[in-house]
Short mmCIF file of C-alpha atoms and ligand atoms in Angstrom, two decimals:
data_model
loop_
_atom_site.label_atom_id
_atom_site.label_comp_id
_atom_site.label_asym_id
_atom_site.label_seq_id
_atom_site.Cartn_x
_atom_site.Cartn_y
_atom_site.Cartn_z
CA UNK A 19 39.34 29.04 11.84
CA UNK A 20 39.54 25.85 9.83
CA UNK A 21 42.88 24.18 10.12
CA UNK A 22 44.95 22.19 7.72
CA UNK A 23 47.60 19.69 8.73
CA UNK A 24 50.27 19.24 6.07
CA UNK A 25 52.64 16.31 5.87
CA UNK A 26 55.65 16.66 3.59
CA UNK A 27 57.39 13.50 2.38
CA UNK A 28 61.02 12.70 1.76
CA UNK A 29 61.39 14.28 -1.67
CA UNK A 30 59.81 17.47 -0.34
CA UNK A 31 62.55 17.62 2.30
CA UNK A 32 65.42 16.40 0.12
CA UNK A 33 67.34 19.64 -0.26
CA UNK A 34 67.21 23.40 0.18
CA UNK A 35 65.27 23.99 -3.04
CA UNK A 36 62.56 21.49 -2.05
CA UNK A 37 62.32 22.90 1.48
CA UNK A 38 61.96 26.40 0.05
CA UNK A 39 59.06 25.14 -2.08
CA UNK A 40 57.54 23.71 1.11
CA UNK A 41 57.88 27.04 2.89
CA UNK A 42 56.12 28.80 0.01
CA UNK A 43 53.23 26.32 0.13
CA UNK A 44 52.79 26.75 3.85
CA UNK A 45 52.94 30.51 3.70
CA UNK A 46 50.46 30.71 0.83
CA UNK A 47 47.60 29.57 3.06
CA UNK A 48 47.27 30.68 6.66
CA UNK A 49 45.18 27.61 7.48
CA UNK A 50 48.34 25.50 7.05
CA UNK A 51 49.37 25.74 10.68
CA UNK A 52 50.62 22.31 11.63
CA UNK A 53 53.31 20.58 9.65
CA UNK A 54 54.64 17.02 9.83
CA UNK A 55 57.84 16.17 8.01
CA UNK A 56 59.73 13.12 6.79
CA UNK A 57 63.48 12.71 6.71
CA UNK A 58 65.17 13.99 3.56
CA UNK A 59 64.62 11.52 0.71
CA UNK A 60 66.42 10.94 -2.56
CA UNK A 61 67.57 13.97 -4.56
CA UNK A 62 68.24 11.95 -7.70
CA UNK A 63 68.14 8.37 -8.93
CA UNK A 64 70.67 6.35 -7.00
CA UNK A 65 70.80 8.78 -4.07
CA UNK A 66 70.30 7.35 -0.56
CA UNK A 67 67.45 8.41 1.74
CA UNK A 68 68.58 9.78 5.10
CA UNK A 69 66.56 7.07 6.88
CA UNK A 70 68.58 4.43 5.03
CA UNK A 71 71.82 6.23 5.92
CA UNK A 72 70.68 6.06 9.54
CA UNK A 73 69.99 2.34 9.38
CA UNK A 74 73.62 2.02 8.18
CA UNK A 75 74.67 4.10 11.20
CA UNK A 76 72.95 1.60 13.43
CA UNK A 77 74.74 -1.27 11.65
CA UNK A 78 78.07 0.41 12.23
CA UNK A 79 77.17 1.15 15.84
CA UNK A 80 76.27 -2.49 16.48
CA UNK A 81 79.54 -3.70 14.98
CA UNK A 82 81.99 -1.08 16.21
CA UNK A 83 80.37 0.61 19.20
CA UNK A 84 80.00 3.97 17.47
CA UNK A 85 78.70 5.28 14.16
CA UNK A 86 80.97 8.15 13.25
CA UNK A 87 81.86 6.99 9.72
CA UNK A 88 78.26 6.40 8.61
CA UNK A 89 76.97 9.44 10.50
CA UNK A 90 79.33 11.63 8.47
CA UNK A 91 76.99 11.13 5.49
CA UNK A 92 73.97 12.26 7.50
CA UNK A 93 75.97 15.24 8.71
CA UNK A 94 76.86 16.23 5.14
CA UNK A 95 73.21 16.10 4.03
CA UNK A 96 71.99 18.39 6.81
CA UNK A 97 74.93 20.77 6.65
CA UNK A 98 74.35 21.27 2.94
CA UNK A 99 70.59 21.77 3.44
CA UNK A 100 71.15 24.46 6.07
CA UNK A 101 73.74 26.12 3.87
CA UNK A 102 71.41 26.14 0.86
CA UNK A 103 68.60 27.58 2.95
CA UNK A 104 70.89 30.25 4.29
CA UNK A 105 69.27 30.22 7.75
CA UNK A 106 70.75 31.12 11.11
CA UNK A 107 71.08 27.72 12.73
CA UNK A 108 73.90 26.01 14.55
CA UNK A 109 73.28 22.68 12.82
CA UNK A 110 76.72 21.38 13.83
CA UNK A 111 75.80 21.44 17.52
CA UNK A 112 72.46 19.76 16.83
CA UNK A 113 74.24 17.07 14.81
CA UNK A 114 76.89 16.58 17.51
CA UNK A 115 74.21 16.09 20.17
CA UNK A 116 72.30 13.73 17.89
CA UNK A 117 75.35 11.58 17.19
CA UNK A 118 76.12 11.40 20.89
CA UNK A 119 72.60 10.32 21.72
CA UNK A 120 72.58 7.68 18.94
CA UNK A 121 75.76 6.18 20.39
CA UNK A 122 74.30 6.23 23.89
CA UNK A 123 70.81 4.87 23.12
CA UNK A 124 72.07 1.99 20.93
CA UNK A 125 68.61 1.48 19.46
CA UNK A 126 67.69 0.88 15.84
CA UNK A 127 64.40 2.77 16.17
CA UNK A 128 66.03 5.71 17.89
CA UNK A 129 68.76 5.93 15.25
CA UNK A 130 66.28 5.70 12.36
CA UNK A 131 64.06 8.39 13.89
CA UNK A 132 66.77 11.06 13.75
CA UNK A 133 66.15 11.87 10.08
CA UNK A 134 62.69 13.16 10.92
CA UNK A 135 63.95 14.82 14.11
CA UNK A 136 66.62 16.76 12.24
CA UNK A 137 64.46 17.75 9.30
CA UNK A 138 61.75 19.00 11.66
CA UNK A 139 64.32 21.06 13.56
CA UNK A 140 65.48 22.64 10.28
CA UNK A 141 61.92 23.20 9.02
CA UNK A 142 60.85 24.83 12.29
CA UNK A 143 63.79 27.18 12.03
CA UNK A 144 63.01 27.98 8.38
CA UNK A 145 59.36 28.78 9.16
CA UNK A 146 59.93 30.45 12.52
CA UNK A 147 57.55 27.84 13.95
CA UNK A 148 57.46 25.91 17.22
CA UNK A 149 59.25 22.53 17.12
CA UNK A 150 57.23 19.84 18.91
CA UNK A 151 59.15 16.63 19.47
CA UNK A 152 56.98 13.62 18.66
CA UNK A 153 58.58 11.63 21.46
CA UNK A 154 56.79 14.00 23.85
CA UNK A 155 53.35 13.77 22.24
CA UNK A 156 52.94 10.47 20.34
CA UNK A 157 52.60 7.45 22.60
CA UNK A 158 52.40 3.72 22.00
CA UNK A 159 50.77 1.19 24.29
CA UNK A 160 52.35 -1.96 25.63
CA UNK A 161 51.07 -3.94 22.61
CA UNK A 162 52.77 -1.53 20.19
CA UNK A 163 49.51 0.12 19.08
CA UNK A 164 49.04 3.86 19.24
CA UNK A 165 47.72 5.17 22.55
CA UNK A 166 45.20 7.51 20.92
CA UNK A 167 43.71 8.99 24.07
CA UNK A 168 47.04 10.01 25.55
CA UNK A 169 48.48 11.11 22.19
CA UNK A 170 45.60 13.34 21.07
CA UNK A 171 45.50 15.03 24.46
CA UNK A 172 49.24 15.69 24.45
CA UNK A 173 49.21 17.09 20.91
CA UNK A 174 46.28 19.43 21.67
CA UNK A 175 48.09 20.73 24.73
CA UNK A 176 51.37 21.20 22.85
CA UNK A 177 49.82 23.21 20.00
CA UNK A 178 47.69 25.40 22.28
CA UNK A 179 50.27 28.19 22.42
CA UNK A 180 51.63 27.75 18.89
CA UNK A 181 50.81 29.90 15.90
CA UNK A 182 52.57 27.34 13.70
CA UNK A 183 54.23 24.09 14.69
CA UNK A 184 56.41 21.44 13.09
CA UNK A 185 56.40 17.79 14.17
CA UNK A 186 58.82 15.08 13.08
CA UNK A 187 56.95 12.16 11.53
CA UNK A 188 57.68 8.42 11.85
CA UNK A 189 58.17 8.08 15.61
CA UNK A 190 56.81 8.46 19.10
CA UNK A 191 57.51 7.02 22.51
CA UNK A 192 57.02 3.34 23.32
CA UNK A 193 55.49 2.02 26.54
CA UNK A 194 59.05 1.40 27.79
CA UNK A 195 59.85 5.11 27.55
CA UNK A 196 62.11 4.67 24.52
CA UNK A 197 61.70 6.16 21.04
CA UNK A 198 59.77 3.82 18.77
CA UNK A 199 59.15 4.18 15.03
CA UNK A 200 56.22 3.18 12.88
CA UNK A 201 56.92 0.88 9.93
CA UNK A 202 58.63 2.36 6.86
CA UNK A 203 56.72 5.23 5.29
CA UNK A 204 55.14 5.88 8.67
CA UNK A 205 55.31 9.68 8.60
CA UNK A 206 52.00 9.46 6.74
CA UNK A 207 50.52 7.96 9.92
CA UNK A 208 52.05 10.73 12.05
CA UNK A 209 50.40 13.33 9.81
CA UNK A 210 47.04 11.63 10.23
CA UNK A 211 47.49 11.52 14.00
CA UNK A 212 48.19 15.25 14.20
CA UNK A 213 45.23 15.97 11.88
CA UNK A 214 42.97 14.00 14.20
CA UNK A 215 44.37 15.58 17.35
CA UNK A 216 43.77 19.15 16.20
CA UNK A 217 40.53 18.23 14.42
CA UNK A 218 41.80 19.54 11.09
CA UNK A 219 39.37 20.23 8.28
CA UNK A 220 41.73 18.43 5.92
CA UNK A 221 44.91 16.36 6.06
CA UNK A 222 47.12 17.43 3.16
CA UNK A 223 49.74 14.87 2.21
CA UNK A 224 52.36 16.55 0.03
CA UNK A 225 54.54 14.28 -2.08
CA UNK A 226 56.24 14.09 -5.46
CA UNK A 227 53.27 13.01 -7.60
CA UNK A 228 50.11 15.00 -8.35
CA UNK A 229 47.77 12.59 -6.63
CA UNK A 230 46.89 8.96 -6.23
CA UNK A 231 47.30 7.38 -9.64
CA UNK A 232 45.36 4.42 -11.00
CA UNK A 233 48.55 2.38 -10.76
CA UNK A 234 52.21 2.74 -9.87
CA UNK A 235 53.79 5.29 -12.26
CA UNK A 236 56.98 3.23 -12.23
CA UNK A 237 55.05 0.42 -13.96
CA UNK A 238 52.84 2.31 -16.42
CA UNK A 239 53.87 5.59 -17.96
CA UNK A 240 51.73 8.48 -16.80
CA UNK A 241 48.75 6.56 -15.39
CA UNK A 242 45.41 8.29 -14.96
CA UNK A 243 44.99 10.31 -11.79
CA UNK A 244 42.20 9.25 -9.47
CA UNK A 245 40.11 12.32 -8.63
CA UNK A 246 38.58 10.93 -5.51
CA UNK A 247 38.93 7.75 -3.59
CA UNK A 248 36.95 6.34 -0.68
CA UNK A 249 38.74 5.44 2.55
CA UNK A 250 37.98 1.79 1.76
CA UNK A 251 39.48 1.92 -1.72
CA UNK A 252 42.53 3.66 -0.33
CA UNK A 253 42.96 1.00 2.31
CA UNK A 254 42.78 -1.79 -0.28
CA UNK A 255 45.17 -0.10 -2.70
CA UNK A 256 47.73 1.08 -0.19
CA UNK A 257 47.77 -2.22 1.66
CA UNK A 258 48.38 -3.96 -1.66
CA UNK A 259 51.40 -1.88 -2.55
CA UNK A 260 50.33 1.60 -3.66
CA UNK A 261 52.76 3.04 -1.17
CA UNK A 262 52.16 6.67 -2.03
CA UNK A 263 50.29 6.67 1.29
CA UNK A 264 50.94 4.29 4.20
CA UNK A 265 48.02 1.89 4.53
CA UNK A 266 47.62 2.63 8.25
CA UNK A 267 47.22 6.36 7.74
CA UNK A 268 43.47 6.34 7.35
CA UNK A 269 42.70 4.99 10.82
CA UNK A 270 43.24 8.20 12.81
CA UNK A 271 41.36 10.40 10.32
CA UNK A 272 38.56 7.99 9.46
CA UNK A 273 36.89 8.23 12.84
CA UNK A 274 36.67 12.00 12.53
CA UNK A 275 35.74 11.99 8.80
CA UNK A 276 38.74 14.16 7.94
CA UNK A 277 39.46 14.04 4.21
CA UNK A 278 43.00 13.38 3.01
CA UNK A 279 44.24 15.27 -0.02
CA UNK A 280 47.34 14.10 -1.90
CA UNK A 281 49.21 17.01 -3.44
CA UNK A 282 52.44 17.56 -5.35
CA UNK A 283 55.00 19.85 -3.68
CA UNK A 284 56.58 20.54 -7.05
CA UNK A 285 53.29 21.27 -8.85
CA UNK A 286 51.14 22.76 -6.09
CA UNK A 287 48.62 24.12 -8.59
CA UNK A 288 47.65 20.58 -9.69
CA UNK A 289 44.38 19.45 -8.20
CA UNK A 290 45.53 16.26 -6.44
CA UNK A 291 43.40 13.42 -5.12
CA UNK A 292 40.83 13.64 -2.34
CA UNK A 293 40.35 10.59 -0.14
CA UNK A 294 36.92 10.76 1.43
CA UNK A 295 34.51 8.94 3.70
CA UNK A 296 31.95 7.04 1.67
CA UNK A 297 29.28 9.63 2.55
CA UNK A 298 31.23 12.33 0.68
CA UNK A 299 32.64 10.11 -2.05
CA UNK A 300 31.56 10.93 -5.60
CA UNK A 301 32.10 8.03 -7.99
CA UNK A 302 33.41 9.26 -11.33
CA UNK A 303 31.79 6.52 -13.37
CA UNK A 304 34.84 4.33 -13.88
CA UNK A 305 34.49 0.59 -13.28
CA UNK A 306 37.93 0.22 -11.75
CA UNK A 307 39.42 2.87 -9.48
CA UNK A 308 42.95 1.53 -9.27
CA UNK A 309 45.29 -1.44 -9.41
CA UNK A 310 48.14 -2.31 -7.05
CA UNK A 311 50.37 -5.28 -6.47
CA UNK A 312 52.71 -6.75 -3.91
CA UNK A 313 55.25 -9.54 -4.24
CA UNK A 314 56.45 -12.41 -2.08
CA UNK A 315 53.47 -14.33 -0.82
CA UNK A 316 53.23 -18.06 -0.14
CA UNK A 317 50.06 -19.95 -1.03
CA UNK A 318 49.27 -23.23 0.70
CA UNK A 319 46.71 -25.13 -1.35
CA UNK A 320 44.74 -27.85 0.38
CA UNK A 321 42.46 -30.33 -1.36
CA UNK A 322 40.17 -32.86 0.21
CA UNK A 323 37.04 -34.46 -1.20
CA UNK A 324 33.89 -33.40 0.67
CA UNK A 325 35.79 -30.69 2.50
CA UNK A 326 32.62 -28.61 2.48
CA UNK A 327 30.71 -31.15 4.53
CA UNK A 328 33.46 -31.71 7.08
CA UNK A 329 32.44 -29.46 9.94
CA UNK A 330 35.29 -27.41 11.38
CA UNK A 331 37.68 -28.09 8.49
CA UNK A 332 38.69 -24.47 7.91
CA UNK A 333 38.89 -23.78 11.62
CA UNK A 334 41.27 -26.72 12.10
CA UNK A 335 43.53 -25.51 9.30
CA UNK A 336 43.56 -21.99 10.67
CA UNK A 337 44.27 -23.20 14.19
CA UNK A 338 47.59 -24.59 12.92
CA UNK A 339 48.59 -21.18 11.61
CA UNK A 340 47.42 -19.53 14.81
CA UNK A 341 49.53 -21.91 16.86
CA UNK A 342 52.58 -21.04 14.76
CA UNK A 343 51.85 -17.32 15.08
CA UNK A 344 51.41 -16.79 11.34
CA UNK A 345 48.99 -14.11 10.19
CA UNK A 346 46.87 -14.77 7.14
CA UNK A 347 46.21 -12.50 4.18
CA UNK A 348 43.49 -14.37 2.28
CA UNK A 349 41.60 -17.65 2.39
CA UNK A 350 40.02 -18.32 -1.01
CA UNK A 351 37.99 -21.52 -0.87
CA UNK A 352 35.91 -23.87 -3.03
CA UNK A 353 33.93 -27.04 -2.45
CA UNK A 354 36.86 -29.40 -2.11
CA UNK A 355 39.73 -26.92 -1.97
CA UNK A 356 40.94 -24.09 0.13
CA UNK A 357 44.06 -21.97 -0.02
CA UNK A 358 45.77 -19.99 2.65
CA UNK A 359 47.79 -17.00 1.51
CA UNK A 360 50.49 -15.66 3.81
CA UNK A 361 53.29 -13.15 3.53
CA UNK A 362 56.39 -15.25 2.77
CA UNK A 363 58.38 -13.46 5.45
CA UNK A 364 55.94 -14.79 8.06
CA UNK A 365 56.60 -18.38 7.16
CA UNK A 366 60.24 -18.77 6.27
CA UNK A 367 62.23 -21.99 6.54
CA UNK A 368 61.25 -24.50 9.18
CA UNK A 369 58.05 -22.64 10.03
CA UNK A 370 56.59 -23.53 6.64
CA UNK A 371 57.47 -27.19 7.23
CA UNK A 372 55.86 -27.09 10.66
CA UNK A 373 52.70 -25.57 9.25
CA UNK A 374 52.46 -28.21 6.51
CA UNK A 375 53.07 -30.99 9.00
CA UNK A 376 50.48 -29.47 11.34
CA UNK A 377 47.84 -29.25 8.61
CA UNK A 378 48.55 -32.88 7.57
CA UNK A 379 48.02 -34.05 11.14
CA UNK A 380 45.01 -31.88 11.77
CA UNK A 381 42.85 -32.52 8.66
CA UNK A 382 44.51 -35.31 6.68
CA UNK A 383 44.17 -33.63 3.28
CA UNK A 384 44.22 -35.53 -0.04
CA UNK A 385 46.67 -33.02 -1.47
CA UNK A 386 48.67 -30.21 0.05
CA UNK A 387 50.77 -28.02 -2.21
CA UNK A 388 52.86 -24.93 -1.63
CA UNK A 389 53.37 -22.14 -4.15
CA UNK A 390 56.08 -19.65 -3.30
CA UNK A 391 57.12 -16.38 -4.93
CA UNK A 392 53.55 -15.36 -5.61
CA UNK A 393 52.56 -11.74 -6.23
CA UNK A 394 49.07 -10.54 -5.41
CA UNK A 395 47.45 -7.99 -7.67
CA UNK A 396 44.39 -6.14 -6.41
CA UNK A 397 41.97 -4.50 -8.80
CA UNK A 398 39.85 -2.15 -6.73
CA UNK A 399 36.77 -0.01 -7.23
CA UNK A 400 33.25 0.58 -5.95
CA UNK A 401 32.20 0.66 -9.60
CA UNK A 402 32.92 -3.05 -10.04
CA UNK A 403 29.88 -4.27 -8.15
CA UNK A 404 27.46 -2.56 -10.51
CA UNK A 405 29.08 -3.44 -13.82
CA UNK A 406 28.73 -6.81 -15.45
CA UNK A 407 31.71 -8.63 -16.89
CA UNK A 408 34.49 -6.98 -14.91
CA UNK A 409 36.24 -10.21 -14.01
CA UNK A 410 35.82 -11.51 -17.56
CA UNK A 411 37.63 -8.43 -18.85
CA UNK A 412 40.32 -8.79 -16.22
CA UNK A 413 41.03 -12.43 -17.03
CA UNK A 414 40.92 -11.79 -20.76
CA UNK A 415 43.54 -9.07 -20.32
CA UNK A 416 45.70 -11.47 -18.32
CA UNK A 417 45.29 -14.25 -20.88
CA UNK A 418 46.23 -11.94 -23.72
CA UNK A 419 49.38 -10.99 -21.84
CA UNK A 420 50.08 -14.69 -21.35
CA UNK A 421 49.84 -14.53 -17.56
CA UNK A 422 48.55 -17.47 -15.59
CA UNK A 423 46.34 -16.77 -12.54
CA UNK A 424 47.50 -19.09 -9.77
CA UNK A 425 44.85 -17.94 -7.34
CA UNK A 426 41.73 -15.78 -7.43
CA UNK A 427 39.93 -14.15 -4.55
CA UNK A 428 37.02 -11.81 -4.84
CA UNK A 429 36.28 -9.99 -1.61
CA UNK A 430 32.67 -10.35 -0.45
CA UNK A 431 32.27 -6.58 -0.61
CA UNK A 432 32.81 -6.74 -4.40
CA UNK A 433 35.24 -3.89 -3.88
CA UNK A 434 38.19 -5.88 -5.15
CA UNK A 435 39.37 -8.82 -7.19
CA UNK A 436 42.69 -10.26 -6.13
CA UNK A 437 44.73 -12.52 -8.38
CA UNK A 438 47.91 -14.37 -7.52
CA UNK A 439 50.57 -14.57 -10.22
CA UNK A 440 54.26 -15.44 -10.35
CA UNK A 441 56.42 -12.71 -8.82
CA UNK A 442 58.05 -12.07 -12.17
CA UNK A 443 54.66 -11.43 -13.82
CA UNK A 444 53.66 -8.79 -11.26
CA UNK A 445 54.43 -5.64 -13.25
CA UNK A 446 53.27 -7.14 -16.54
CA UNK A 447 49.97 -8.12 -14.94
CA UNK A 448 49.35 -4.67 -13.44
CA UNK A 449 50.08 -3.07 -16.81
CA UNK A 450 47.76 -5.50 -18.65
CA UNK A 451 44.85 -4.85 -16.28
CA UNK A 452 45.50 -1.12 -16.37
CA UNK A 453 45.38 -1.02 -20.17
CA UNK A 454 42.20 -3.07 -20.26
CA UNK A 455 40.29 -0.69 -18.01
CA UNK A 456 41.93 2.63 -18.75
CA UNK A 457 42.83 2.23 -22.43
P1 LIG B 2 56.97 10.57 0.22
O1 LIG B 2 58.43 10.54 0.45
O2 LIG B 2 56.46 11.90 -0.24
O3 LIG B 2 56.20 10.00 1.35
P2 LIG B 2 56.72 8.12 -1.30
O4 LIG B 2 57.92 7.75 -2.08
O5 LIG B 2 56.45 7.42 -0.03
O6 LIG B 2 56.74 9.69 -1.09
O7 LIG B 2 55.41 7.99 -2.21
C1 LIG B 2 55.33 8.62 -3.48
C2 LIG B 2 55.70 7.63 -4.56
O8 LIG B 2 54.76 6.56 -4.57
C3 LIG B 2 55.59 8.18 -5.97
O9 LIG B 2 56.76 8.85 -6.34
C4 LIG B 2 55.33 6.92 -6.81
O10 LIG B 2 56.51 6.46 -7.42
C5 LIG B 2 54.88 5.86 -5.81
N1 LIG B 2 53.59 5.25 -6.13
C6 LIG B 2 53.32 3.93 -6.11
N2 LIG B 2 52.06 3.69 -6.43
C7 LIG B 2 51.48 4.88 -6.68
C8 LIG B 2 50.17 5.28 -7.07
N3 LIG B 2 49.18 4.41 -7.28
N4 LIG B 2 49.94 6.60 -7.23
C9 LIG B 2 50.91 7.51 -7.03
N5 LIG B 2 52.17 7.19 -6.67
C10 LIG B 2 52.46 5.88 -6.50
N1 LIG B 3 61.67 8.30 6.73
C1 LIG B 3 60.87 7.13 6.99
C2 LIG B 3 61.07 6.12 5.89
O1 LIG B 3 61.90 6.31 5.02
C3 LIG B 3 59.43 7.46 7.18
C4 LIG B 3 58.75 8.20 6.06
O2 LIG B 3 59.41 8.71 5.16
O3 LIG B 3 57.52 8.26 6.06
O4 LIG B 3 60.47 5.08 5.91
MG1 LIG B 4 55.82 7.98 1.88
#
């Protein structure tokens, strides 16, 4: 039988009503056998996600040696969920054990992982499904990367006797034997890992929007839904801030050509977005597929006459960043200029000064300038390579909105155009580009 792996995000786990909607979705299709869940998210504007409550628990634990005051909030959330669901479950004992283990482990990752652990325990009980603890089946290597071979084997073995199973997302076991989490939003990766391990026919990612939208719905009202997206477009958009899906989640499924479908838990009848390998991707005729943006980059601009003829110039510049352990996002370059774009967090304080000093010593530039607080906006789409005038339209839209492009980088694949603008122009710029291409 074809199998579906379903990942449910924070809003889908937020309270008893949402979890009941999840149960209905799972039970409406017998192919939905393996479920991955997030920690309960926000129930309303201003509410706090359980994962954030847990990070506060860890803060309290570090300061006071135990986390009872902050953990009381986590306790309340789960007690009220179980009460709303009206299931037979001794949640108090599970919470007591969890609190004890948090205090004993004294680890930020372990503490943060308990939101997923607890919601998976509750979901398994609600569905009458097997609970499979991700710390027993998801493994990281010494370098922090997923140990795919070991993980896929362990998951296959664990599901062999299960009619239905629920996994907590977001964490696994590190090479040191301790619980380790992915980065924030990482339950999407866990879902992809399970989909790969069981060779699912589809990875359904259930969230609170009816698909991948052409831009962030918090920036533009009701943006157009993207019907289908290639893995590459997804990677570009999610990496650049479209955090409806974690940018790392395509890696496990890509190798096995498993499509991802984004669906809305609260409007399950809506079609959603399919994310497909390029071989199955059907362009819908639009020039631009989507737009996303991310703030807080630092651009180091280097000018030197005849830079292009100076052999090894770029290598020398990059060697400085390598020495300082700074990873690079983009390197737009011209004849006598090059820029290096880095995430500002990578290069805070004295590190920036060291890099500048290093570049001065290494290549003796005519000018070296630093721009901070830069946002990068990516306009993405396979359709861009075959239509003339895309960048002209993009820059016209920016000019009309009175936004200055501080940096431009067009990927060699012609899949994206990236512009750097001031942080405070980020949203305005996304909206301007959106309206230009989507009306
Ligand atoms: P979950 O808890 O289900 O994982 P997330 O909050 O991580 O949900 O992701 C869903 C949210 O992503 C949406 O509510 C929306 O506000 C935001 N979002 C940002 N960019 C986009 C986009 N391009 N398309 C859809 N949603 C987006
Ligand atoms: N609960 C985790 C977070 O808030 C992981 C996830 O939701 O995907 O980041
Ligand atoms: Mg998410």
